[in-house]
Coordinates of C-alpha atoms in Angstrom, one line a residue:
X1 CA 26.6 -2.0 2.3
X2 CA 24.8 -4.4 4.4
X3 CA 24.7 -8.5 3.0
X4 CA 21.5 -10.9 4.3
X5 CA 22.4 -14.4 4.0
X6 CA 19.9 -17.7 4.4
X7 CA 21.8 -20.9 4.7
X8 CA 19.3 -24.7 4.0
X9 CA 22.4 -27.3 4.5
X10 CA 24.2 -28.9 1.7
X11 CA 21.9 -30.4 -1.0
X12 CA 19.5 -28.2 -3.2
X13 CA 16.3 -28.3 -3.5
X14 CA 13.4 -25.9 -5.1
X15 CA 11.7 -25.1 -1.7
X16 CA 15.1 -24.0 -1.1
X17 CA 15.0 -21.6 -3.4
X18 CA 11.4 -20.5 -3.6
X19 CA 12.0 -19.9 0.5
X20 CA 15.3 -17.6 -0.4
X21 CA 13.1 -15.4 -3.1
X22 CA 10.0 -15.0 0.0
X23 CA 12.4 -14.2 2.9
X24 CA 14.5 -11.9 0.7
X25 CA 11.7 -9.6 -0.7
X26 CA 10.2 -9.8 2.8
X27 CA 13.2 -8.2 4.5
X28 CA 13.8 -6.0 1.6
X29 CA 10.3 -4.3 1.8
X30 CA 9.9 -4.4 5.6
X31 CA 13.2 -1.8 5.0
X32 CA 11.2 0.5 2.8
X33 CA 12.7 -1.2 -0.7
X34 CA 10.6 -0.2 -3.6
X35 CA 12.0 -1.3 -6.1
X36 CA 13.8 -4.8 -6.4
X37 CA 15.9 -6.4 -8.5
X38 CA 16.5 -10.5 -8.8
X39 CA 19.3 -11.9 -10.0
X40 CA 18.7 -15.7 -10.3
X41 CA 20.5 -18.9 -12.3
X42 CA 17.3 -20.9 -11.3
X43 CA 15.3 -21.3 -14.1
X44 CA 12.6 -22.3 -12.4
X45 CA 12.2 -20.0 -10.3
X46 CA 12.5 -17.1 -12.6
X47 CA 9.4 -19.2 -14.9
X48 CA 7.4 -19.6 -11.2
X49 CA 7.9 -15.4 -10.9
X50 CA 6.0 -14.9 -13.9
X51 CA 4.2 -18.1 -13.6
X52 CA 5.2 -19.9 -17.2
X53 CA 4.9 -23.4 -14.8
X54 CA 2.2 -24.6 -12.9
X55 CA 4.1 -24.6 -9.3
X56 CA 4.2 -27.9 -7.8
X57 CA 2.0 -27.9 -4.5
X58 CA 4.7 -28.3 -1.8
X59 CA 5.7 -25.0 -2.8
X60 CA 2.3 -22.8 -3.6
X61 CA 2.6 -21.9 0.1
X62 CA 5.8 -20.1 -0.1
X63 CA 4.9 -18.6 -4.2
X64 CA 1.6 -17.3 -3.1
X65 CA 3.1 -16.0 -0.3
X66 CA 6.1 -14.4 -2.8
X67 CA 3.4 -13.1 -5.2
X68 CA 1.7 -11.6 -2.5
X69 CA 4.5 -9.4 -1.0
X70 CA 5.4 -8.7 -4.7
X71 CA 2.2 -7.0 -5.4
X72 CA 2.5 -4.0 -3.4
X73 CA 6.5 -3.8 -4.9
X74 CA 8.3 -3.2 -8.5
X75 CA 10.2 -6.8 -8.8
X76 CA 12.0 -7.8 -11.9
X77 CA 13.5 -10.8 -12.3
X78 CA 16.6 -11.7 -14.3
X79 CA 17.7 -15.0 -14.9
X80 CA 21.7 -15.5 -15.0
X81 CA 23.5 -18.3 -17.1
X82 CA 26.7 -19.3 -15.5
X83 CA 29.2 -21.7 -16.8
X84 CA 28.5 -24.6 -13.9
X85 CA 27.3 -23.1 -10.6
X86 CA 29.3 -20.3 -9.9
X87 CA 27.0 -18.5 -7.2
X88 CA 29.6 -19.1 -4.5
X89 CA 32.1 -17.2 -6.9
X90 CA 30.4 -14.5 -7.6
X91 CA 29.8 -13.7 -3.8
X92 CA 33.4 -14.0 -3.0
X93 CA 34.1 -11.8 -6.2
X94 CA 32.1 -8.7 -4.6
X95 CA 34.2 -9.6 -1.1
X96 CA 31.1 -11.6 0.7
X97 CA 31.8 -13.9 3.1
X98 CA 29.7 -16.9 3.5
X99 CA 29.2 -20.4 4.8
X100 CA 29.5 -23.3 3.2
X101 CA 31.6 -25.4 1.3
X102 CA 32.4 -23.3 -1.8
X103 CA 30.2 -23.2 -5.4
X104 CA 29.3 -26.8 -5.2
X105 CA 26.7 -26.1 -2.0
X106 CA 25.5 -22.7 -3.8
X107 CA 22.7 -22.9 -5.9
X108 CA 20.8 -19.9 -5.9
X109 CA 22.1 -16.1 -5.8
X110 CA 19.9 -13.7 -6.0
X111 CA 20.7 -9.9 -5.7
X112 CA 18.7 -7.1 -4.2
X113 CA 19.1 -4.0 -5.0
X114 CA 16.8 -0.7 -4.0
X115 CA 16.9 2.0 -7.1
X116 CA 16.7 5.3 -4.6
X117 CA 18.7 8.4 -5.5
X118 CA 21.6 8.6 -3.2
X119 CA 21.5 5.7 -1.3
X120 CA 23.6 2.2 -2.5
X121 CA 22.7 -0.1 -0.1
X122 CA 22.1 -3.9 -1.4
X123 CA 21.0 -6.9 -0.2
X124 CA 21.8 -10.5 -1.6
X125 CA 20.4 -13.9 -0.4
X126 CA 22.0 -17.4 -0.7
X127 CA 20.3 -20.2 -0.3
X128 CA 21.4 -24.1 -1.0
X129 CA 18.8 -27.3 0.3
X130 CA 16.8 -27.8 3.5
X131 CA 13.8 -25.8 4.0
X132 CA 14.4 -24.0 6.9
X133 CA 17.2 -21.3 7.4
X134 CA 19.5 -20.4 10.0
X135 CA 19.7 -17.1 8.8
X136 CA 22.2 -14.7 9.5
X137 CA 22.7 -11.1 9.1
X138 CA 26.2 -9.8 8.2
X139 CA 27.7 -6.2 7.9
X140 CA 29.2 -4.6 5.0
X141 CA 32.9 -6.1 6.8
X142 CA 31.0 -9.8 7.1
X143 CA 30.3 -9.9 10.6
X144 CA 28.1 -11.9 11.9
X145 CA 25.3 -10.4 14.1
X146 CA 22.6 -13.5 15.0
X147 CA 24.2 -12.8 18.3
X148 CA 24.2 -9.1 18.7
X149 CA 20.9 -9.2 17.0
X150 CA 19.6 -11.5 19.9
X151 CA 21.2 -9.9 22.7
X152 CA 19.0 -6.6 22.1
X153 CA 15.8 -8.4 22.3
X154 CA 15.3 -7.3 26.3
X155 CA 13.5 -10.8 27.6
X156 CA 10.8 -8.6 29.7
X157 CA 9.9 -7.8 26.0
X158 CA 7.1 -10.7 25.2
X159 CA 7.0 -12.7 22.8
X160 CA 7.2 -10.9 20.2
X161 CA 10.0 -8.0 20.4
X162 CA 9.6 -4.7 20.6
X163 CA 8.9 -4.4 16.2
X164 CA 5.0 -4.8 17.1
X165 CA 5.0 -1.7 19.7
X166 CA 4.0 -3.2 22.6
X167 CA 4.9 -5.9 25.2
X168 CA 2.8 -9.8 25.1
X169 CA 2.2 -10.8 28.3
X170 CA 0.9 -14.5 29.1
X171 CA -3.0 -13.2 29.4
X172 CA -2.8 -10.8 25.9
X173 CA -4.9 -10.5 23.3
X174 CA -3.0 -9.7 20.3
X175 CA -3.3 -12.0 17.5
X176 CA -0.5 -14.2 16.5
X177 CA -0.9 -13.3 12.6
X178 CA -0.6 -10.0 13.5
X179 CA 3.0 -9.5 15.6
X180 CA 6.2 -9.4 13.9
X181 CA 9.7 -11.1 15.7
X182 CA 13.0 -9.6 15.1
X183 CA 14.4 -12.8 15.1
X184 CA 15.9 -13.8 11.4
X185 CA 14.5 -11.9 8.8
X186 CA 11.8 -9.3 11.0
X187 CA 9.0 -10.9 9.3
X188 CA 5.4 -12.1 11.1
X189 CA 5.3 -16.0 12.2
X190 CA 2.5 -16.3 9.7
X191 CA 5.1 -15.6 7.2
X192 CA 8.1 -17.6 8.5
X193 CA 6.2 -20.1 9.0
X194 CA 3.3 -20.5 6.5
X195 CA 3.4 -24.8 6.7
X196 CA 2.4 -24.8 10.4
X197 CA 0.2 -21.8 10.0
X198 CA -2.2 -23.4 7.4
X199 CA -2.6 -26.4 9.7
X200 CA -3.5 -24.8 13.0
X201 CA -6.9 -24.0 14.4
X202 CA -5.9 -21.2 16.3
X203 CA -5.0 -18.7 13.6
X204 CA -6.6 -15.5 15.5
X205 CA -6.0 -17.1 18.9
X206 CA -4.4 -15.0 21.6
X207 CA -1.2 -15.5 23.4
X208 CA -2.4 -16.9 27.2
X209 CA -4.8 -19.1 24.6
X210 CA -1.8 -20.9 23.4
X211 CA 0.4 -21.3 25.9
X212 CA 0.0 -22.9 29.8
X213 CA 2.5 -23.4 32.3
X214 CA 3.0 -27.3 33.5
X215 CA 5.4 -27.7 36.0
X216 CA 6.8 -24.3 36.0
X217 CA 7.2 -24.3 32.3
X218 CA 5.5 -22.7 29.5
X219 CA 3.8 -25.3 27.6
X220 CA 2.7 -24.2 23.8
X221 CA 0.0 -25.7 21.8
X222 CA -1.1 -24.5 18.2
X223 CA -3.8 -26.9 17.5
X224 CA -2.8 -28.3 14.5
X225 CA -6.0 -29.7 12.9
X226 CA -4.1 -33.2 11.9
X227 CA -0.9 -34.5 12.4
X228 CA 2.3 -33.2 10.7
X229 CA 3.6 -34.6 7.4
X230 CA 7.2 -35.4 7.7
X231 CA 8.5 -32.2 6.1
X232 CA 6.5 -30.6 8.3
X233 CA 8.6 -31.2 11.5
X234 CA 11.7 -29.5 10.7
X235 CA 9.5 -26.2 10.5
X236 CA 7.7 -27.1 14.0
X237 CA 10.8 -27.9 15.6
X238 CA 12.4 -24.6 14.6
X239 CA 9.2 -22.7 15.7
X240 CA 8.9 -24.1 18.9
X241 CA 12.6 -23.2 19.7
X242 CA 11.6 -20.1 19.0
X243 CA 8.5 -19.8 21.0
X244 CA 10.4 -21.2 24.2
X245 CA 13.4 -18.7 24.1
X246 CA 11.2 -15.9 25.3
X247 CA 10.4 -14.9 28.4
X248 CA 6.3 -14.3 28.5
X249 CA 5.3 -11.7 31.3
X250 CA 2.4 -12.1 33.7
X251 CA -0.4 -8.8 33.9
X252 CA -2.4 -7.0 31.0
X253 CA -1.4 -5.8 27.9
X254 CA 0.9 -2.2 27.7
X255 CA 0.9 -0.5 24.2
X256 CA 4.0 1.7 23.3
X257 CA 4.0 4.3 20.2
X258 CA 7.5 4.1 19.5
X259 CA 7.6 6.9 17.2
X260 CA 6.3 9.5 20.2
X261 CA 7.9 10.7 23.0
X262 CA 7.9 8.3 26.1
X263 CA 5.9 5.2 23.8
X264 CA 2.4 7.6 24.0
X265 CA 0.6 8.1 20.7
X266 CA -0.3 11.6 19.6
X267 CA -2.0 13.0 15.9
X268 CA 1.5 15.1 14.9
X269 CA 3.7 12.3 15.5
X270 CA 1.4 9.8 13.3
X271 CA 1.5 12.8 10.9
X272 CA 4.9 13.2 10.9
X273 CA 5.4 9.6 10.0
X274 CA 2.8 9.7 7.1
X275 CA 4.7 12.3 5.4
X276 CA 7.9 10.9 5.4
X277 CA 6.8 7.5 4.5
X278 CA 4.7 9.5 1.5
X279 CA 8.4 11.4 0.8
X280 CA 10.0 8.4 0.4
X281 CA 6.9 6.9 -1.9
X282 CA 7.4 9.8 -4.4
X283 CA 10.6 9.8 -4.7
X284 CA 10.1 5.9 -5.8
X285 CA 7.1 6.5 -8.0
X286 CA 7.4 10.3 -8.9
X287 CA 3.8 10.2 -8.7
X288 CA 2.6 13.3 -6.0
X289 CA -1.3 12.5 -4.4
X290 CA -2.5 15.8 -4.7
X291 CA -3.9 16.0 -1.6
X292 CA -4.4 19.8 -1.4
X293 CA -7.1 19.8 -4.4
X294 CA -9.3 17.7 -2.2
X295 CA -8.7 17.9 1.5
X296 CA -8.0 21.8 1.5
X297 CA -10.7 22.8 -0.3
X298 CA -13.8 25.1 1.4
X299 CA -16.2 22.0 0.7
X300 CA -18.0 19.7 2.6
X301 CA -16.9 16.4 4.0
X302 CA -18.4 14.2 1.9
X303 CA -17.6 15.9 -1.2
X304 CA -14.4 15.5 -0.3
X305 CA -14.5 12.0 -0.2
X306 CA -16.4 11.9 -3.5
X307 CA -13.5 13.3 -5.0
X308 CA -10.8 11.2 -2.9
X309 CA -12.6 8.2 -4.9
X310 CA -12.3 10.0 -7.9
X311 CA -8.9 10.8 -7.9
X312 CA -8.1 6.8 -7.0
X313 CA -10.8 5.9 -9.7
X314 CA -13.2 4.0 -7.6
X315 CA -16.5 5.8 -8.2
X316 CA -19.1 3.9 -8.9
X317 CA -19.9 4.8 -12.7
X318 CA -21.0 2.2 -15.2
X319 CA -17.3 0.9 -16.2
X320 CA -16.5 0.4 -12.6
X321 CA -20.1 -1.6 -11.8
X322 CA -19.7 -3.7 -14.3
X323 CA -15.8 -4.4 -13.3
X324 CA -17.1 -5.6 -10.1
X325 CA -19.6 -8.3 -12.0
X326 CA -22.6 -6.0 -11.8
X327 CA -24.6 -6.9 -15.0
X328 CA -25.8 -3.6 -16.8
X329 CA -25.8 -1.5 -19.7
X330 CA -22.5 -0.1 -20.3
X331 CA -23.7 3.1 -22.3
X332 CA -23.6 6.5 -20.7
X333 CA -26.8 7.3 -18.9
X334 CA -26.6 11.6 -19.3
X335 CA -25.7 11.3 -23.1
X336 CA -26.6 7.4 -24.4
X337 CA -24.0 7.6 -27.1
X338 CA -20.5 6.5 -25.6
X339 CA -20.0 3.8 -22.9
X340 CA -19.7 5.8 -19.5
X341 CA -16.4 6.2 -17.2
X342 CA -15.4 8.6 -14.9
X343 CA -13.2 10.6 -17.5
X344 CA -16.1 10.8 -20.0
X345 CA -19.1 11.7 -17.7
X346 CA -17.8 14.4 -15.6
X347 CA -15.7 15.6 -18.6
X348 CA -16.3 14.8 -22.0
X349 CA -19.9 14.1 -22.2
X350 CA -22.5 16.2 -24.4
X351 CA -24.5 16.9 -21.9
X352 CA -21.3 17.6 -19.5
X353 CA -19.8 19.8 -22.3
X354 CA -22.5 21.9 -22.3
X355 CA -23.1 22.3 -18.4
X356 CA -19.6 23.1 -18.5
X357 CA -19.6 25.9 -21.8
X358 CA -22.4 27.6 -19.7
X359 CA -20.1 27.9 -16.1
X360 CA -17.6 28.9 -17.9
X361 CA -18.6 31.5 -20.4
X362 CA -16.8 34.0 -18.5
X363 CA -13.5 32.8 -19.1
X364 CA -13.9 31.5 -22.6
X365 CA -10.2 29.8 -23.0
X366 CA -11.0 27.8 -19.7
X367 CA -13.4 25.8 -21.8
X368 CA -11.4 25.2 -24.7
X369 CA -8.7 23.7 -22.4
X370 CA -11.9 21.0 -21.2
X371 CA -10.7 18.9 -24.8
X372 CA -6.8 19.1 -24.2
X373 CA -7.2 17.3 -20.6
X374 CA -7.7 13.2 -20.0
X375 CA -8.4 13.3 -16.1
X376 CA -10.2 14.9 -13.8
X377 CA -6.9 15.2 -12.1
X378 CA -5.3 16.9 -15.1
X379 CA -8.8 19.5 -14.9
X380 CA -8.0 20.6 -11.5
X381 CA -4.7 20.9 -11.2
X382 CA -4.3 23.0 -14.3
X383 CA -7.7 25.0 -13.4
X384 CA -6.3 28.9 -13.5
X385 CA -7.2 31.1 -10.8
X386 CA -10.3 33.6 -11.5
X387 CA -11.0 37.6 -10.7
X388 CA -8.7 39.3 -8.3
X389 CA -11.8 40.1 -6.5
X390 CA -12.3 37.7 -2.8
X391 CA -16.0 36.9 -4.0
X392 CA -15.1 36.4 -8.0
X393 CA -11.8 34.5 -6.7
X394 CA -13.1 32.1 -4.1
X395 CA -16.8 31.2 -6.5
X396 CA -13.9 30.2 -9.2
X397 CA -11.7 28.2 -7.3
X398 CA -14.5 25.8 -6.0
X399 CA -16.5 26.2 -9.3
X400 CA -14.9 23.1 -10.8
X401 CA -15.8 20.9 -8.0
X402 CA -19.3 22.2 -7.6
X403 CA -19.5 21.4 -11.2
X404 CA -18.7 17.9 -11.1
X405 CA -20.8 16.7 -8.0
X406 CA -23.9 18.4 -9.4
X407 CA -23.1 16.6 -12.4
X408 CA -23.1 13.5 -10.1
X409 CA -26.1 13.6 -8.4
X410 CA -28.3 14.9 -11.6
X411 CA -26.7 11.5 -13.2
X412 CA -27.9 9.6 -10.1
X413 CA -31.3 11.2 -9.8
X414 CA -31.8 10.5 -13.5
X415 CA -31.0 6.5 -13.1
X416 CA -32.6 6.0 -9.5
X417 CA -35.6 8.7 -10.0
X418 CA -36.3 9.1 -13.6
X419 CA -35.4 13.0 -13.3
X420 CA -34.9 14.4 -17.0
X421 CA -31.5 16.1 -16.9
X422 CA -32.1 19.5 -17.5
X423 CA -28.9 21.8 -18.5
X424 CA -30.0 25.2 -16.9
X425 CA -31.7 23.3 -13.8
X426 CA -28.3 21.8 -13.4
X427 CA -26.6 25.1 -14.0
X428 CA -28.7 27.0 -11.3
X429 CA -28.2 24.2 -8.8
X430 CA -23.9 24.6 -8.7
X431 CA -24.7 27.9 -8.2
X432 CA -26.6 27.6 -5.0
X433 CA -24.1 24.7 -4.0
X434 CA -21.2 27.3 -4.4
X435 CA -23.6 30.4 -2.2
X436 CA -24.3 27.2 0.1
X437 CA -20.1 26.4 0.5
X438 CA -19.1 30.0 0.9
X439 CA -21.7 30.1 4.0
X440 CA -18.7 30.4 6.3
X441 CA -17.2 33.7 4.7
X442 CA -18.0 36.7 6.3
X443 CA -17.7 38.7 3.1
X444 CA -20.5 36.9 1.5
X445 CA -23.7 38.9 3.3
X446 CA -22.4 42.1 1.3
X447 CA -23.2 39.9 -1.9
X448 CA -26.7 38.7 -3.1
X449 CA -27.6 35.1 -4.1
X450 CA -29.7 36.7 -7.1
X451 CA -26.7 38.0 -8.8
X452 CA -25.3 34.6 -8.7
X453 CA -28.4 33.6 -10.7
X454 CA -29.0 36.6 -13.1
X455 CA -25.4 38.3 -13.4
X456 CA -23.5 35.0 -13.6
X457 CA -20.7 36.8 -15.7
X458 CA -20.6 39.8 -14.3
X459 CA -19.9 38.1 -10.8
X460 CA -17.0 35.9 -12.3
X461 CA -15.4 39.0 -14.0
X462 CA -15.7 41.2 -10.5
X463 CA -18.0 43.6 -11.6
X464 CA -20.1 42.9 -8.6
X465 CA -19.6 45.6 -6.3
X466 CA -20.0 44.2 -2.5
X467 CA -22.9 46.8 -1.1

């Protein structure tokens, strides 16, 4: 079990704890935490989570910051009652060793936990007063490691460590809100440091912008567009001790892949690192994208990418328009009974129903399954396979995706060109787009396009004898 600890001094104070909640769920997702767990006796800053109080504007900086972090994560908070303070306690009860001076200085425990099959690990973040941290990460024994941590930090490694992928010399261009630091909780400066960052000019400046060298020494300025408040200083002070205990290198910028061999980028191991990271994401979310119904499918690149923005619900039908402020009718366009979505145009529709009876009229039960689905998702994944026939087999498979695209640009042409919708016109043109997607089978010059037209069924059921 591994224990992160962020220590503010000896008094408590709500920045304290709103900057224990950030650096927490920072370090727990930059770990690949999905879902996270808060155990807090602040009520405040369990009502602030689900924002029940209007957060005071010292602190907006770090909840915006908390709320944005959140969004990508499952976080529930739970708010602990305990007879006086007794956060102290209840670390020493599960064998944590911490600083301070007992439950009086401890005001806020809060508990991370990650909810993976197999794996136990936990993290839990004190935190009592003063803004900034001296943060400190402990192992599962309570040993403290801010000095092992900063001994591997090589000093020819820039500024900002070796988490970014690449060195920073003096004359780089890589944008401070960009890099990441290993030092305390391997979070960006923009998000360690949010006070200083609002203030500055310089937000996308490069490194050799920043920083000049007066009498042998490197000299940083931010531009801060006014001068600091007093609370403001503590968090300058702490960044600029940071800054100046790295060693900045002289020459151009060098980019390492640190998930290849020898720090040089290459397709299979970006691949490789997809899929593992998408492994992980399902076993979170049990949720599979199904990738091979769009990108392995014989069809053509953008039709691929139509569906990829079906699947993820982002067409652009009527519902979607007008949730993106677009002012317009929300009635179906095809049909003009029911208000249009993705679901009920490509599925449900009258005039989809009946495009899709007539496709399908060789396997009758494949349109009777059209009312039990919900999704186009649902439609193609439960889509059963056709004739054992290559030609039957292969017009089948891509039948339902023909289907739907046709559908899509006779709705469009209807809207943008006045076209009446005509059922068999629409009907005759997904059978040319399937002849037209099975170009690149050798197989199909033994078949004729006119069978697709006149013997529709007789193709489907393999009756079509290749000549």
């Amino acid at each position: 079990m591994a224990n992160f600890f962020s220590y503010y001094g000896n008094g408590t104070n709500n920045e304290a704890e709103s900057r224990a909640i950030m650096e927490g769920i920072s370090l727990c997702k930059s770990l690949g935490y999905h879902n996270i767990l808060i155990l807090t006796d602040s009520n405040l800053c369990f009502k602030w989570f689900y924002k029940l109080f209007k957060i005071p504007w010292p602190l907006r900086v770090w909840w915006k910051r908390i709320w944005d972090i959140a969004a990508t994560c499952q976080v529930t908070v739970e708010h602990t009652y305990r007879e006086g303070n007794k956060a102290a306690d209840h670390l020493a009860s599960l064998g944590i060793k911490h600083k301070g001076d007992g439950a009086a200085n401890c005001h806020v425990d809060i508990n991370f936990k990650q909810f993976l099959v197999g794996i136990e690990d936990a993290f839990s973040v004190n935190a009592d007063s003063e803004v900034m941290p001296d943060s400190s990460m402990t192992d599962a024994n309570g040993d403290d490691s801010d000095k092992q941590a900063a001994e591997k930090i090589p000093e020819d490694n820039g500024l900002f460590g070796e988490v970014s992928n690449h060195k920073a010399p003096a004359n780089g261009t890589i944008n401070i809100q960009d890099l990441e630091t290993k030092v305390s909780s391997y979070y960006s400066l923009q998000a360690q440091f949010p006070l200083i960052y609002t203030i500055s000019l310089a937000k996308n400046s490069t490194i050799s912008a920043l920083r000049t060298i007066s009498e042998g020494e490197g000299v940083w300025d931010l531009r801060l567009r006014r001068n600091r408040f007093e609370w403001e200083d503590e968090h300058f002070r702490h960044l600029m001790t940071l800054l100046t205990g790295y060693v900045v290198e002289e020459g151009d910028d060098m980019w390492r892949w640190k998930e290849g061999n020898h720090g040089v980028f290459s397709v299979r191991s970006m691949y490789k690192l997809l899929r593992e990271q998408s492994s992980m994401h399902n076993q979170v979310t049990n949720v599979t994208f199904p990738a091979s119904l769009i990108w392995n499918q014989n069809m053509p690149a953008k039709v691929k990418f139509f569906f990829w923005t079906v699947m993820h619900n982002r067409t652009l039908t009527v519902d979607n328009l007008i949730r993106r402020g677009s002012l317009l009718s929300p009635v179906c366009s095809p049909c003009g009974c029911i208000n249009e979505s993705i679901t009920h145009l490509f599925l449900h529709c009258t005039v989809s129903l009946r495009i899709w009876k007539e496709m399908t009229i060789p396997v009758a039960a494949t349109y009777q399954q059209l009312f039990a689905v919900d999704s186009v998702l649902l439609w193609l994944q439960n889509w059963k396979g056709g004739h054992q026939q290559e030609w039957a087999a292969r017009l089948w498979k891509l039948l339902p995706y023909a289907t739907i695209w046709i559908i899509w640009k006779a709705r469009n042409s209807k809207i943008f060109k006045g076209k009446e919708l005509k059922v068999d016109k629409v009907c005759n043109e997904i059978k040319a787009t399937l002849w037209f997607w099975c170009a690149n089978w050798g197989g199909r010059k033994r078949f004729r396009f006119r069978d697709l037209i006149i013997n529709w069924e007789q193709v489907i059921r393999g009756q079509i004898e290749p000549e």
